[in-house]
CSV table of C-alpha atoms in Angstrom, one decimal:
chain,number,residue,atom,x,y,z
A,59,ALA,CA,32.6,-204.5,7.6
A,60,GLN,CA,34.1,-201.2,8.8
A,61,THR,CA,37.0,-199.5,7.2
A,62,VAL,CA,39.1,-196.6,8.6
A,63,THR,CA,41.3,-194.5,6.3
A,64,GLN,CA,44.1,-192.2,7.2
A,65,SER,CA,45.4,-190.6,4.1
A,66,GLN,CA,48.5,-188.9,5.6
A,67,PRO,CA,51.3,-191.3,6.2
A,68,GLU,CA,53.6,-188.6,7.6
A,69,MET,CA,53.1,-185.1,8.9
A,70,SER,CA,55.5,-182.6,10.4
A,71,VAL,CA,54.7,-179.6,12.6
A,72,GLN,CA,56.9,-177.0,14.4
A,73,GLU,CA,56.7,-176.8,18.1
A,74,ALA,CA,53.9,-174.6,19.4
A,75,GLU,CA,52.1,-174.8,16.1
A,76,THR,CA,48.8,-176.5,15.3
A,77,VAL,CA,48.4,-179.6,13.2
A,78,THR,CA,45.3,-181.6,12.0
A,79,LEU,CA,45.4,-185.3,11.3
A,80,SER,CA,42.7,-186.7,9.0
A,81,CYS,CA,40.6,-189.8,9.3
A,82,THR,CA,37.6,-191.0,7.4
A,83,TYR,CA,35.6,-194.2,8.0
A,84,ASP,CA,32.9,-196.2,6.5
A,85,THR,CA,30.2,-198.0,8.3
A,86,SER,CA,26.5,-198.9,8.2
A,87,GLU,CA,26.3,-198.9,12.0
A,88,SER,CA,24.3,-196.2,13.7
A,89,ASN,CA,25.8,-196.7,17.2
A,90,TYR,CA,29.6,-196.6,17.3
A,91,TYR,CA,32.6,-194.9,18.9
A,92,LEU,CA,35.7,-193.3,17.4
A,93,PHE,CA,39.1,-193.0,18.9
A,94,TRP,CA,42.5,-191.5,18.4
A,95,TYR,CA,45.4,-193.4,19.8
A,96,LYS,CA,49.0,-192.3,20.1
A,97,GLN,CA,51.9,-194.8,19.9
A,98,PRO,CA,55.2,-193.2,20.9
A,99,PRO,CA,58.6,-195.0,20.3
A,100,SER,CA,57.9,-197.1,23.4
A,101,ARG,CA,55.0,-198.6,21.4
A,102,GLN,CA,52.6,-198.3,24.3
A,103,MET,CA,49.2,-197.5,22.9
A,104,ILE,CA,47.8,-194.4,24.6
A,105,LEU,CA,44.2,-193.2,24.2
A,106,VAL,CA,44.2,-189.5,23.2
A,107,ILE,CA,40.6,-188.8,22.7
A,108,ARG,CA,37.2,-190.6,22.2
A,109,GLN,CA,34.0,-189.6,20.5
A,110,GLU,CA,30.6,-191.2,20.9
A,111,ALA,CA,28.7,-191.1,17.6
A,112,TYR,CA,25.5,-190.1,19.2
A,113,LYS,CA,27.1,-186.9,20.6
A,114,GLN,CA,27.0,-183.9,18.4
A,115,GLN,CA,29.5,-182.0,20.4
A,116,ASN,CA,33.1,-182.5,19.4
A,117,ALA,CA,35.3,-184.0,22.1
A,118,THR,CA,38.2,-182.1,23.5
A,119,GLU,CA,41.0,-183.1,25.9
A,120,ASN,CA,43.3,-180.2,26.7
A,121,ARG,CA,45.3,-179.5,23.6
A,122,PHE,CA,43.6,-182.2,21.6
A,123,SER,CA,40.2,-181.8,19.9
A,124,VAL,CA,38.3,-183.5,17.1
A,125,ASN,CA,36.2,-182.4,14.3
A,126,PHE,CA,33.5,-185.0,14.0
A,127,GLN,CA,31.4,-184.8,10.8
A,128,LYS,CA,29.0,-187.7,11.1
A,129,ALA,CA,27.3,-187.3,7.7
A,130,ALA,CA,30.7,-187.0,6.0
A,131,LYS,CA,32.1,-189.9,8.1
A,132,SER,CA,35.1,-187.8,9.0
A,133,PHE,CA,36.9,-187.6,12.3
A,134,SER,CA,40.0,-185.4,12.3
A,135,LEU,CA,42.3,-184.7,15.2
A,136,LYS,CA,43.6,-181.2,15.9
A,137,ILE,CA,46.7,-180.8,18.1
A,138,SER,CA,47.2,-177.3,19.3
A,139,ASP,CA,50.4,-175.9,20.8
A,140,SER,CA,52.3,-179.0,19.6
A,141,GLN,CA,55.0,-180.3,21.9
A,142,LEU,CA,58.1,-182.4,21.2
A,143,GLY,CA,56.5,-185.2,23.2
A,144,ASP,CA,53.6,-185.3,20.7
A,145,THR,CA,56.0,-187.0,18.3
A,146,ALA,CA,54.5,-190.4,17.7
A,147,MET,CA,52.3,-192.6,15.4
A,148,TYR,CA,48.7,-191.6,15.6
A,149,PHE,CA,46.0,-194.2,14.9
A,150,CYS,CA,42.4,-193.5,14.2
A,151,ALA,CA,40.1,-196.3,15.3
A,152,PHE,CA,36.5,-197.4,15.0
A,153,MET,CA,34.4,-199.5,17.4
A,154,LYS,CA,30.9,-200.7,16.9
A,155,GLY,CA,28.5,-199.9,19.7
A,156,GLY,CA,28.0,-202.4,22.6
A,157,THR,CA,30.4,-203.8,25.1
A,158,ALA,CA,33.6,-205.4,24.3
A,159,SER,CA,33.6,-204.8,20.5
A,160,LYS,CA,36.7,-205.0,18.5
A,161,LEU,CA,38.7,-202.0,17.3
A,162,THR,CA,39.4,-201.4,13.7
A,163,PHE,CA,42.5,-199.2,13.1
A,164,GLY,CA,43.6,-197.0,10.3
A,165,THR,CA,47.0,-197.3,8.9
A,166,GLY,CA,48.4,-194.5,11.0
A,167,THR,CA,50.0,-191.1,10.6
A,168,ARG,CA,53.6,-190.5,11.8
A,169,LEU,CA,53.8,-187.1,13.3
A,170,GLN,CA,57.1,-185.4,13.8
A,171,VAL,CA,57.3,-182.3,16.0
A,172,THR,CA,60.3,-180.1,15.2
A,173,LEU,CA,62.0,-177.2,17.0
B,249,GLY,CA,43.2,-195.6,35.1
B,250,ALA,CA,43.0,-199.3,34.3
B,251,VAL,CA,46.4,-201.1,33.9
B,252,VAL,CA,47.2,-204.0,31.7
B,253,SER,CA,50.5,-205.8,31.9
B,254,GLN,CA,52.2,-208.1,29.5
B,255,HIS,CA,55.0,-210.6,30.1
B,256,PRO,CA,57.6,-211.0,28.8
B,257,SER,CA,58.3,-207.6,27.2
B,258,ARG,CA,60.6,-209.3,24.8
B,259,VAL,CA,61.5,-212.9,24.0
B,260,ILE,CA,63.8,-214.6,21.6
B,261,CYS,CA,63.2,-218.2,20.8
B,262,LYS,CA,64.5,-220.8,18.3
B,263,SER,CA,62.6,-221.9,15.3
B,264,GLY,CA,60.3,-224.8,16.1
B,265,THR,CA,59.8,-224.0,19.7
B,266,SER,CA,56.7,-222.5,21.4
B,267,VAL,CA,56.5,-219.4,23.4
B,268,LYS,CA,53.8,-218.1,25.8
B,269,ILE,CA,52.8,-214.5,26.3
B,270,GLU,CA,50.7,-213.4,29.3
B,271,CYS,CA,48.3,-210.5,29.4
B,272,ARG,CA,47.0,-209.4,32.8
B,273,SER,CA,44.5,-206.8,33.9
B,274,LEU,CA,45.9,-205.6,37.2
B,275,ASP,CA,43.1,-203.5,38.7
B,276,PHE,CA,39.9,-204.6,36.9
B,277,GLN,CA,38.1,-207.7,35.7
B,278,ALA,CA,38.4,-208.1,32.0
B,279,THR,CA,35.5,-210.0,30.5
B,280,THR,CA,37.1,-209.7,27.1
B,281,MET,CA,40.6,-209.5,25.9
B,282,PHE,CA,42.0,-208.9,22.5
B,283,TRP,CA,45.3,-209.9,20.8
B,284,TYR,CA,46.9,-207.8,18.1
B,285,ARG,CA,49.9,-208.2,16.0
B,286,GLN,CA,51.9,-205.2,14.7
B,287,PHE,CA,54.7,-205.4,12.1
B,288,PRO,CA,57.2,-202.6,11.9
B,289,LYS,CA,55.8,-199.3,10.7
B,290,GLN,CA,52.3,-200.9,10.2
B,291,SER,CA,49.0,-200.7,12.0
B,292,LEU,CA,47.6,-203.1,14.6
B,293,MET,CA,45.9,-206.1,13.2
B,294,LEU,CA,43.4,-207.9,15.4
B,295,MET,CA,44.3,-211.6,15.7
B,296,ALA,CA,41.6,-212.9,18.0
B,297,THR,CA,39.0,-212.0,20.7
B,298,SER,CA,38.8,-214.0,23.9
B,299,ASN,CA,36.1,-214.1,26.5
B,300,GLU,CA,36.7,-215.6,29.9
B,301,GLY,CA,35.8,-219.2,30.0
B,302,SER,CA,35.0,-219.7,26.4
B,303,LYS,CA,36.9,-220.3,23.1
B,304,ALA,CA,38.6,-217.5,21.4
B,305,THR,CA,37.2,-216.0,18.2
B,306,TYR,CA,39.9,-215.8,15.5
B,307,GLU,CA,40.0,-213.3,12.7
B,308,GLN,CA,40.0,-214.5,9.1
B,309,GLY,CA,43.5,-215.8,8.1
B,310,VAL,CA,44.8,-216.3,11.6
B,311,GLU,CA,45.7,-220.0,12.3
B,312,LYS,CA,44.0,-221.0,15.5
B,313,ASP,CA,46.2,-224.1,15.9
B,314,LYS,CA,49.3,-222.0,15.7
B,315,PHE,CA,48.2,-219.1,17.9
B,316,LEU,CA,46.6,-220.7,21.0
B,317,ILE,CA,44.6,-218.3,23.2
B,318,ASN,CA,43.4,-219.2,26.7
B,319,HIS,CA,41.4,-216.8,28.9
B,320,ALA,CA,41.1,-218.9,32.0
B,321,SER,CA,40.3,-216.1,34.4
B,322,LEU,CA,38.9,-212.5,34.4
B,323,THR,CA,42.4,-211.1,34.8
B,324,LEU,CA,44.6,-213.4,32.6
B,325,SER,CA,44.7,-214.3,29.0
B,326,THR,CA,47.6,-216.1,27.3
B,327,LEU,CA,48.8,-216.3,23.7
B,328,THR,CA,50.9,-219.3,22.9
B,329,VAL,CA,52.8,-219.2,19.5
B,330,THR,CA,53.3,-222.9,18.7
B,331,SER,CA,56.2,-224.1,16.5
B,332,ALA,CA,57.3,-220.6,15.9
B,333,HIS,CA,59.1,-219.6,12.7
B,334,PRO,CA,61.0,-216.5,11.8
B,335,GLU,CA,57.9,-215.1,10.0
B,336,ASP,CA,56.1,-215.1,13.4
B,337,SER,CA,58.6,-212.5,14.6
B,338,SER,CA,56.5,-209.4,15.4
B,339,PHE,CA,55.2,-207.2,18.1
B,340,TYR,CA,52.2,-208.6,20.0
B,341,ILE,CA,49.9,-206.4,21.9
B,342,CYS,CA,47.0,-207.3,24.1
B,343,SER,CA,44.1,-205.2,25.3
B,344,ALA,CA,41.4,-205.8,27.9
B,345,SER,CA,37.9,-204.6,28.2
B,346,GLY,CA,35.8,-204.4,31.3
B,347,GLN,CA,32.2,-203.5,31.9
B,348,LEU,CA,32.2,-200.6,29.5
B,349,TYR,CA,33.4,-200.3,25.9
B,350,GLU,CA,36.8,-198.9,26.4
B,351,GLN,CA,39.9,-201.1,25.8
B,352,TYR,CA,43.1,-200.8,27.8
B,353,PHE,CA,46.3,-201.8,26.1
B,354,GLY,CA,49.3,-203.7,27.4
B,355,PRO,CA,52.8,-202.5,26.7
B,356,GLY,CA,53.4,-205.2,24.1
B,357,THR,CA,55.8,-208.1,23.6
B,358,ARG,CA,58.5,-208.2,21.0
B,359,LEU,CA,58.9,-211.8,19.7
B,360,THR,CA,62.0,-212.7,17.7
B,361,VAL,CA,62.3,-216.2,16.3
B,362,THR,CA,65.8,-217.2,15.2
């Protein structure tokens, strides 16, 4: 069974600053995907970024980037130039390779962006 | 991007009654749909996985006779909470998966059982 651990229940960052959210996972699978999802107060789950485990290059999406350390089973999310709209719960998630596999979520990190 | 809808967005029902929640993939065919439950300030917990035309696979600890899942078509899955009780009050989220691995989430349904 896979486990996903997010050790930071809450984080705070000032607008325009950079923040890093941590995530570690445990698996015996060799083919898998990792995701960061954002859940704002509306509670709609929004995909922030994805990483295929077979890719060595870290994924980036505009202000969002990951630091994927496969050997260490670490998958942190860096948010640059933080904006007030980034305030949300952030969930790290693991999916085994193959189609239509289930997602295993971490406990989440509540991020507050302040003025 | 792929769009998934849920209906209703919120529902209040009396204890002992049943309530049905619909999950629809609007612009793609979803071979697999997933149902999650989320309590306040907690993470999403997978309840069951449903494949079109076959029985759902329930996660350990989820009562399949209480949470009935039907995936009758490639665009519709339903979750029926039978004989609802106050402890069933929660936020229910569905997601749908098409040909590739990515899941697309619905906006969720807030169920309150009085």
